[in-house]
Amino acid sequence: MCEEMRWLEYAHRLHESRRGVCIDTTPETDLAKLLFSYSTKNGARSLDLKVGEIREGYAADFALVDIEEEQLKFSTASSLMGAFIFGANGSSVVTATSVNGKWREMISRKVEKHCFYFRRGGNCGSGNCRLAYRSGLARAHAKVPPQSDSVVKADRYNMYATRSDSKTPRLLFNSHMDTVPPYFLPRIDSTTLYGRGACDAKSLIAGQMIAAQKLVDAGFSDDVQLLFVVSEETDHTGMKKANELNVNPAYMIVGEPTALQMAKLQKGALKIQLTQEGVAAHSGYPHLGDSAIDPMIDVLYALKKENWPTTEAYGSTDLNIDVVYKRVEEIVAGRVNMKLYTDNAPVHLTTVEGYETCIACFIPYFNFDGKAYLVGAGSITNAHCSRESILLEDLRTMVDYYITLGKRLMEVGH
């Protein structure tokens, strides 16, 4: 509907080769309100239908719009209509429709609700908290300030849920709620769930919550807790903030897409930010300016051509972090500005005999004395791209996997 209203105005503008065509012949000066009236009242009148208005004897046709959705959440009362018509994707912001009094929830929102999809950068975790609360878990929000370099300056929230006051649970389920952009609508067929966060890592959170409830039902009521964090995909401030909880579990199961292979080693990682400033000039007279791109190209090429070492234990391109950082400094050699974003050395993880293992590249920043087990359904090669998906059968298998592993850890340990 939003797109049709936009095209109504665009078509008239193109035909007349000028702006303001629709409002030239009407006293209404707000184009958004005018287009909305055209699509409701005037549309109904042209079809001779008693719809398009709230009036006695007219059909109860409504659309429920989520004004907290990212495309609308920063609108004011005066700008909301314009944001809805000119900037919104109707399938994203319309959560339900009523046709002649019969409400229908949008299919995309059903998938989101049941698979725990939340937009990155917003109040991540609130939906998870509500479900945890209904399951008898006490919940706690921890505000994580927005990233300094983020376009959206919104607070994020970690979610911690427990049935007791204990800070030393036997088992803590953990994963992250944030995803990489861009967001795209989820869909589901008979075998597969598609969408941003399908495998990294919204569905894994859903599986952990189900497994936690099953373990509670099996008698481990006070031994199981949940911790879901934000900002894992960027600066890890969510997990760093979680350290303020002072939770010290005996065992922590971290959900990441490892194809249900238990990670025995986490690769070391180095994140740096390279920047360069230049002086603008006309493209026909480049000698009057100073290109910021040229030195950056040289540095990136040198980094790409560097013969980074390979070790049998860590695999390719994994080194002691100090050596890597020193070598990067040597290659950059002051040609562009360099800022250390975050780093960690390789981490050896705990595994359980009889379980398949792999080497992963997920970064821990949680300080505790227990043992961590990193495992989850889905393939990391399907994450961070337009084909992100996970098999429904793998999700079901993962829940059983988490339940079995959780019981084993709490009953007999490693």
Coordinates of C-alpha atoms in Angstrom, one line a residue:
M1 CA 0.0 0.0 0.0
C2 CA 2.8 2.4 0.9
E3 CA 4.5 1.8 -2.4
E4 CA 1.3 2.3 -4.4
M5 CA 0.7 5.7 -2.7
R6 CA 4.3 6.7 -3.6
W7 CA 3.9 5.7 -7.2
L8 CA 0.6 7.6 -7.5
E9 CA 2.5 10.8 -6.8
Y10 CA 5.6 9.8 -8.8
A11 CA 3.6 8.9 -11.9
H12 CA 1.9 12.3 -11.9
R13 CA 5.2 14.1 -11.3
L14 CA 6.8 12.3 -14.2
H15 CA 3.9 13.0 -16.5
E16 CA 3.9 16.7 -15.8
S17 CA 7.7 16.9 -15.3
R18 CA 7.3 19.0 -12.2
R19 CA 6.7 18.6 -8.4
G20 CA 3.6 19.4 -6.4
V21 CA 1.2 18.1 -9.1
C22 CA -1.1 16.4 -6.6
I23 CA -1.5 19.3 -4.2
D24 CA -1.9 22.1 -6.8
T25 CA -5.6 21.6 -7.2
T26 CA -6.6 20.9 -3.5
P27 CA -6.5 22.9 -0.3
E28 CA -4.6 20.1 1.4
T29 CA -0.9 21.1 1.5
D30 CA 0.3 17.9 3.3
L31 CA 1.1 15.5 0.5
A32 CA 1.3 12.4 2.7
K33 CA -2.2 13.1 4.1
L34 CA -3.5 13.7 0.6
L35 CA -2.1 10.4 -0.7
F36 CA -3.5 8.6 2.3
S37 CA -7.0 10.0 1.6
Y38 CA -6.7 9.1 -2.1
S39 CA -5.9 5.5 -1.2
T40 CA -8.7 5.1 1.4
K41 CA -11.7 7.4 0.9
N42 CA -11.2 8.0 -2.8
G43 CA -10.3 4.4 -3.5
A44 CA -13.4 3.2 -1.8
R45 CA -15.5 5.8 -3.6
S46 CA -14.2 4.7 -7.0
L47 CA -15.0 1.1 -6.3
D48 CA -18.4 1.9 -4.7
L49 CA -17.5 0.2 -1.5
K50 CA -18.4 1.2 2.0
V51 CA -14.8 1.2 3.3
G52 CA -12.0 3.6 3.8
E53 CA -13.6 5.5 6.7
I54 CA -14.6 4.9 10.3
R55 CA -18.3 5.3 9.9
E56 CA -21.5 3.5 10.9
G57 CA -22.4 0.9 8.4
Y58 CA -18.9 0.7 6.9
A59 CA -16.8 -2.4 6.9
A60 CA -14.3 -2.5 9.8
D61 CA -11.1 -2.5 7.7
F62 CA -7.9 -1.6 9.7
A63 CA -4.2 -1.9 9.5
L64 CA -2.2 -2.1 12.7
V65 CA 1.1 -0.2 12.3
D66 CA 4.1 -0.7 14.7
I67 CA 5.3 2.9 15.3
E68 CA 8.3 1.5 17.3
E69 CA 9.6 -0.2 14.2
E70 CA 13.0 1.3 13.1
Q71 CA 11.6 2.9 10.0
L72 CA 9.1 4.9 12.1
K73 CA 10.4 5.0 15.7
F74 CA 12.1 8.4 15.3
S75 CA 9.1 10.1 13.7
T76 CA 7.1 12.9 15.5
A77 CA 3.4 13.2 15.5
S78 CA 3.6 15.6 12.5
S79 CA 6.1 13.6 10.5
L80 CA 4.7 10.1 11.1
M81 CA 2.3 10.0 8.1
G82 CA 5.1 11.1 5.8
A83 CA 7.5 8.6 7.2
F84 CA 4.9 5.8 6.8
I85 CA 4.1 6.6 3.2
F86 CA 7.5 7.8 1.8
G87 CA 10.0 5.9 3.9
A88 CA 8.4 2.7 5.2
N89 CA 8.1 -0.9 3.9
G90 CA 4.5 -1.8 4.5
S91 CA 5.3 -5.5 5.1
S92 CA 7.8 -4.5 7.9
V93 CA 5.7 -1.9 9.8
V94 CA 2.2 -3.4 9.4
T95 CA 1.8 -6.0 12.0
A96 CA -1.8 -7.1 11.4
T97 CA -4.9 -6.2 9.3
S98 CA -8.6 -6.3 9.9
V99 CA -10.8 -7.1 6.9
N100 CA -14.5 -6.6 7.7
G101 CA -13.8 -7.0 11.4
K102 CA -11.6 -10.2 11.1
W103 CA -8.1 -9.6 12.3
R104 CA -5.2 -11.3 10.5
E105 CA -1.7 -11.3 11.9
M106 CA 1.0 -10.7 9.2
I107 CA 2.7 -14.0 8.2
S108 CA 6.2 -12.3 8.5
R109 CA 5.5 -11.1 12.0
K110 CA 4.3 -14.6 13.0
V111 CA 7.7 -16.0 11.9
E112 CA 9.5 -13.2 13.7
K113 CA 7.5 -13.7 16.9
H114 CA 8.1 -17.5 17.1
C115 CA 11.7 -17.4 16.1
F116 CA 12.7 -14.4 18.3
Y117 CA 13.7 -11.9 15.6
F118 CA 14.6 -8.4 16.8
R119 CA 16.1 -5.5 14.9
R120 CA 19.7 -4.7 15.6
G121 CA 20.3 -1.5 17.4
G122 CA 17.0 -1.3 19.1
N123 CA 15.7 -2.5 22.5
C124 CA 17.2 -6.0 21.8
G125 CA 16.1 -8.6 24.2
S126 CA 12.8 -7.3 25.4
G127 CA 10.8 -10.0 23.7
N128 CA 13.1 -12.7 25.0
C129 CA 12.7 -11.3 28.5
R130 CA 8.9 -11.5 28.2
L131 CA 9.0 -15.2 27.3
A132 CA 11.6 -15.9 30.0
Y133 CA 9.3 -14.2 32.5
R134 CA 6.3 -16.2 31.5
S135 CA 8.4 -19.3 32.0
G136 CA 9.0 -18.4 35.7
L137 CA 12.4 -16.8 35.3
A138 CA 13.3 -13.6 37.0
R139 CA 14.7 -11.2 34.5
A140 CA 17.2 -8.4 34.6
H141 CA 18.0 -5.8 31.9
A142 CA 21.5 -4.3 31.6
K143 CA 21.7 -1.1 29.5
V144 CA 24.5 -1.1 27.0
P145 CA 25.2 2.4 25.6
P146 CA 25.2 2.9 21.8
Q147 CA 28.5 2.5 19.9
S148 CA 30.4 5.7 19.4
D149 CA 30.6 5.2 15.6
S150 CA 27.0 3.8 15.2
V151 CA 24.6 5.7 13.0
V152 CA 21.6 4.8 15.3
K153 CA 22.2 6.3 18.7
A154 CA 20.0 3.9 20.7
D155 CA 20.6 2.1 23.9
R156 CA 20.7 -1.7 23.8
Y157 CA 19.9 -4.1 26.6
N158 CA 21.5 -7.4 27.7
M159 CA 19.1 -9.9 29.1
Y160 CA 19.9 -12.1 32.2
A161 CA 17.3 -14.5 33.5
T162 CA 17.4 -16.8 36.6
R163 CA 15.1 -18.7 39.0
S164 CA 17.2 -18.0 42.0
D165 CA 19.5 -15.4 43.5
S166 CA 22.6 -17.6 43.0
K167 CA 25.5 -16.1 41.1
T168 CA 27.1 -19.5 40.8
P169 CA 24.7 -21.5 38.7
R170 CA 25.7 -25.0 37.5
L171 CA 24.8 -24.1 33.9
L172 CA 24.6 -20.8 32.0
F173 CA 23.2 -20.7 28.4
N174 CA 24.6 -17.8 26.4
S175 CA 24.4 -16.3 22.9
H176 CA 24.0 -12.9 21.3
M177 CA 20.9 -11.0 20.1
D178 CA 22.4 -8.6 17.6
T179 CA 22.8 -9.3 13.9
V180 CA 24.7 -7.8 11.0
P181 CA 22.9 -5.5 8.6
P182 CA 21.0 -5.4 6.4
Y183 CA 17.8 -6.8 7.9
F184 CA 15.5 -8.8 5.6
L185 CA 12.2 -10.3 6.2
P186 CA 12.1 -13.9 7.5
R187 CA 10.3 -16.7 5.7
I188 CA 9.8 -20.4 6.3
D189 CA 9.1 -23.4 4.2
S190 CA 8.7 -27.1 5.0
T191 CA 12.4 -27.6 5.7
T192 CA 14.1 -24.3 6.3
L193 CA 13.9 -21.0 8.1
Y194 CA 15.4 -18.0 6.3
G195 CA 16.1 -14.5 7.5
R196 CA 18.6 -12.3 9.3
G197 CA 19.6 -14.1 12.5
A198 CA 18.3 -17.5 11.3
C199 CA 21.5 -19.2 12.2
D200 CA 23.5 -16.3 13.8
A201 CA 22.1 -16.5 16.3
K202 CA 18.3 -15.8 17.0
S203 CA 17.2 -19.4 16.4
L204 CA 20.0 -20.6 18.7
I205 CA 18.6 -18.4 21.5
A206 CA 15.2 -19.9 20.9
G207 CA 16.7 -23.4 21.2
Q208 CA 18.6 -22.5 24.4
M209 CA 15.4 -21.2 26.0
I210 CA 13.5 -24.3 25.1
A211 CA 16.3 -26.5 26.4
A212 CA 16.5 -24.5 29.6
Q213 CA 12.8 -24.9 30.2
K214 CA 13.1 -28.7 29.6
L215 CA 16.0 -28.9 32.0
V216 CA 13.9 -27.0 34.6
D217 CA 11.1 -29.4 34.1
A218 CA 13.5 -32.3 34.6
G219 CA 14.4 -31.0 38.1
F220 CA 17.3 -28.6 37.5
S221 CA 15.2 -25.6 38.4
D222 CA 17.8 -23.5 40.3
D223 CA 20.8 -24.7 38.3
V224 CA 20.0 -23.1 34.9
Q225 CA 20.4 -19.5 33.9
L226 CA 20.2 -17.5 30.6
L227 CA 22.4 -14.6 29.4
F228 CA 21.9 -13.0 26.0
V229 CA 24.0 -10.1 25.0
V230 CA 24.2 -7.3 22.4
S231 CA 27.0 -6.0 20.3
E232 CA 28.8 -9.3 19.7
E233 CA 29.1 -8.6 16.0
T234 CA 31.0 -5.3 16.6
D235 CA 32.8 -4.2 19.7
H236 CA 31.6 -6.8 22.3
T237 CA 30.5 -4.2 24.8
G238 CA 27.5 -6.3 25.6
M239 CA 29.6 -9.2 26.9
K240 CA 32.0 -6.9 28.6
K241 CA 29.0 -5.2 30.3
A242 CA 27.8 -8.7 31.4
N243 CA 30.9 -9.1 33.6
E244 CA 29.3 -6.5 36.0
L245 CA 26.7 -9.2 36.9
N246 CA 29.5 -11.2 38.6
V247 CA 27.9 -14.5 37.5
N248 CA 30.3 -17.4 37.8
P249 CA 28.8 -20.5 36.3
A250 CA 30.4 -24.0 36.5
Y251 CA 29.6 -24.5 32.9
M252 CA 28.6 -22.1 30.1
I253 CA 27.2 -23.3 26.7
V254 CA 27.7 -20.6 24.1
G255 CA 25.4 -20.8 21.1
E256 CA 27.0 -20.1 17.8
P257 CA 26.6 -21.8 14.4
T258 CA 29.2 -24.6 14.4
A259 CA 27.1 -27.3 12.6
L260 CA 26.7 -28.9 16.0
Q261 CA 30.4 -29.5 16.3
M262 CA 31.9 -28.5 19.6
A263 CA 34.6 -25.9 19.2
K264 CA 38.0 -27.0 20.7
L265 CA 39.8 -23.8 19.8
Q266 CA 38.8 -20.2 19.2
K267 CA 41.0 -18.4 16.7
G268 CA 42.7 -15.3 17.9
A269 CA 41.4 -12.0 16.4
L270 CA 42.5 -8.5 15.8
K271 CA 40.2 -5.7 14.8
I272 CA 41.8 -2.4 13.7
Q273 CA 40.3 0.7 12.2
L274 CA 42.3 2.4 9.4
T275 CA 41.4 6.0 8.5
Q276 CA 43.0 8.7 6.3
E277 CA 42.1 12.3 5.7
G278 CA 42.6 14.1 2.4
V279 CA 42.0 17.5 0.8
A280 CA 39.1 17.8 -1.7
A281 CA 39.7 19.1 -5.2
H282 CA 38.0 19.0 -8.6
S283 CA 38.6 15.7 -10.3
G284 CA 40.0 17.5 -13.3
Y285 CA 42.7 19.1 -11.1
P286 CA 43.7 16.4 -8.6
H287 CA 47.1 18.0 -8.0
L288 CA 45.3 20.7 -6.1
G289 CA 44.1 18.2 -3.5
D290 CA 45.4 15.4 -1.5
S291 CA 43.8 12.0 -2.1
A292 CA 42.8 10.0 1.0
I293 CA 42.1 6.9 -1.2
D294 CA 45.6 6.5 -2.7
P295 CA 47.5 5.8 0.5
M296 CA 44.7 3.6 1.8
I297 CA 44.9 1.5 -1.4
D298 CA 48.7 1.1 -0.9
V299 CA 48.3 0.0 2.7
L300 CA 45.4 -2.5 2.0
Y301 CA 47.4 -4.0 -0.9
A302 CA 50.5 -4.4 1.3
L303 CA 48.4 -6.1 4.1
K304 CA 46.8 -8.4 1.5
K305 CA 50.1 -9.4 0.0
E306 CA 51.7 -10.1 3.4
N307 CA 52.7 -13.7 3.8
W308 CA 50.9 -14.4 7.1
P309 CA 52.0 -17.5 8.9
T310 CA 50.1 -20.8 9.2
T311 CA 50.4 -23.2 12.1
E312 CA 49.2 -26.7 12.5
A313 CA 47.5 -26.0 15.8
Y314 CA 45.8 -22.7 14.9
G315 CA 45.3 -23.1 11.1
S316 CA 45.9 -20.3 8.7
T317 CA 46.5 -16.6 9.6
D318 CA 46.3 -17.2 13.3
L319 CA 49.2 -15.7 15.3
N320 CA 50.0 -14.3 18.7
I321 CA 48.1 -11.1 18.8
D322 CA 51.1 -9.0 19.8
V323 CA 53.1 -10.2 16.8
V324 CA 50.2 -9.6 14.5
Y325 CA 49.6 -6.1 15.8
K326 CA 53.3 -5.3 15.6
R327 CA 53.5 -6.5 12.0
V328 CA 50.5 -4.5 11.0
E329 CA 52.1 -1.4 12.5
E330 CA 55.2 -2.1 10.5
I331 CA 53.2 -2.5 7.2
V332 CA 51.1 0.6 7.8
A333 CA 54.2 2.6 8.7
G334 CA 52.3 5.7 9.5
R335 CA 50.9 6.0 5.9
V336 CA 47.3 6.1 7.3
N337 CA 45.9 6.4 10.8
M338 CA 45.5 3.2 12.7
K339 CA 43.3 2.5 15.8
L340 CA 43.1 -0.8 17.7
Y341 CA 39.5 -1.7 17.9
T342 CA 39.6 -5.0 19.8
D343 CA 41.8 -8.1 20.0
N344 CA 42.2 -11.4 21.7
A345 CA 44.6 -14.3 21.6
P346 CA 43.6 -17.8 20.7
V347 CA 41.5 -19.5 23.4
H348 CA 41.5 -23.3 24.0
L349 CA 38.0 -24.4 24.9
T350 CA 36.7 -27.4 26.8
T351 CA 35.3 -30.4 24.8
V352 CA 33.4 -33.5 25.9
E353 CA 34.5 -37.0 24.9
G354 CA 32.4 -38.5 22.2
Y355 CA 31.3 -35.1 20.6
E356 CA 32.5 -33.9 17.2
T357 CA 34.9 -30.9 17.4
C358 CA 36.0 -28.1 15.2
I359 CA 38.0 -24.8 15.3
A360 CA 35.8 -21.7 15.5
C361 CA 36.3 -17.9 15.3
F362 CA 33.9 -16.5 18.0
I363 CA 35.4 -14.1 20.5
P364 CA 34.8 -14.5 24.3
Y365 CA 34.9 -11.6 26.7
F366 CA 33.2 -13.2 29.7
N367 CA 35.3 -13.6 32.8
F368 CA 34.4 -16.7 34.9
D369 CA 36.1 -19.6 36.5
G370 CA 34.1 -22.4 34.9
K371 CA 34.3 -24.2 31.6
A372 CA 32.9 -23.0 28.3
Y373 CA 31.4 -25.1 25.5
L374 CA 30.8 -23.4 22.2
V375 CA 28.4 -25.2 19.9
G376 CA 25.2 -24.6 18.0
A377 CA 23.2 -25.6 14.9
G378 CA 23.7 -24.0 11.5
S379 CA 26.7 -23.2 9.4
I380 CA 28.7 -20.0 9.9
T381 CA 29.2 -19.9 6.1
N382 CA 25.4 -19.2 5.8
A383 CA 25.6 -16.2 8.2
H384 CA 26.2 -12.6 7.4
C385 CA 24.8 -12.9 3.8
S386 CA 21.5 -12.9 1.9
R387 CA 21.2 -16.7 2.1
E388 CA 21.2 -16.9 5.9
S389 CA 19.1 -19.9 6.9
I390 CA 18.9 -22.9 9.1
L391 CA 17.2 -26.3 8.6
L392 CA 14.3 -26.9 10.9
E393 CA 15.4 -30.4 11.6
D394 CA 18.8 -29.0 12.8
L395 CA 16.9 -26.8 15.2
R396 CA 15.1 -29.7 16.7
T397 CA 18.3 -31.7 16.9
M398 CA 20.0 -28.8 18.6
V399 CA 17.4 -28.6 21.4
D400 CA 18.0 -32.3 22.2
Y401 CA 21.7 -31.7 21.9
Y402 CA 21.6 -28.9 24.5
I403 CA 19.4 -30.9 26.8
T404 CA 21.6 -33.9 26.7
L405 CA 24.8 -31.9 27.1
G406 CA 23.3 -29.8 29.9
K407 CA 22.2 -32.9 31.9
R408 CA 25.6 -34.5 31.5
L409 CA 27.5 -31.4 32.6
M410 CA 25.3 -30.9 35.7
E411 CA 25.1 -34.5 36.7
V412 CA 28.7 -35.8 36.0
G413 CA 30.7 -32.8 34.9
H414 CA 33.1 -33.0 32.0

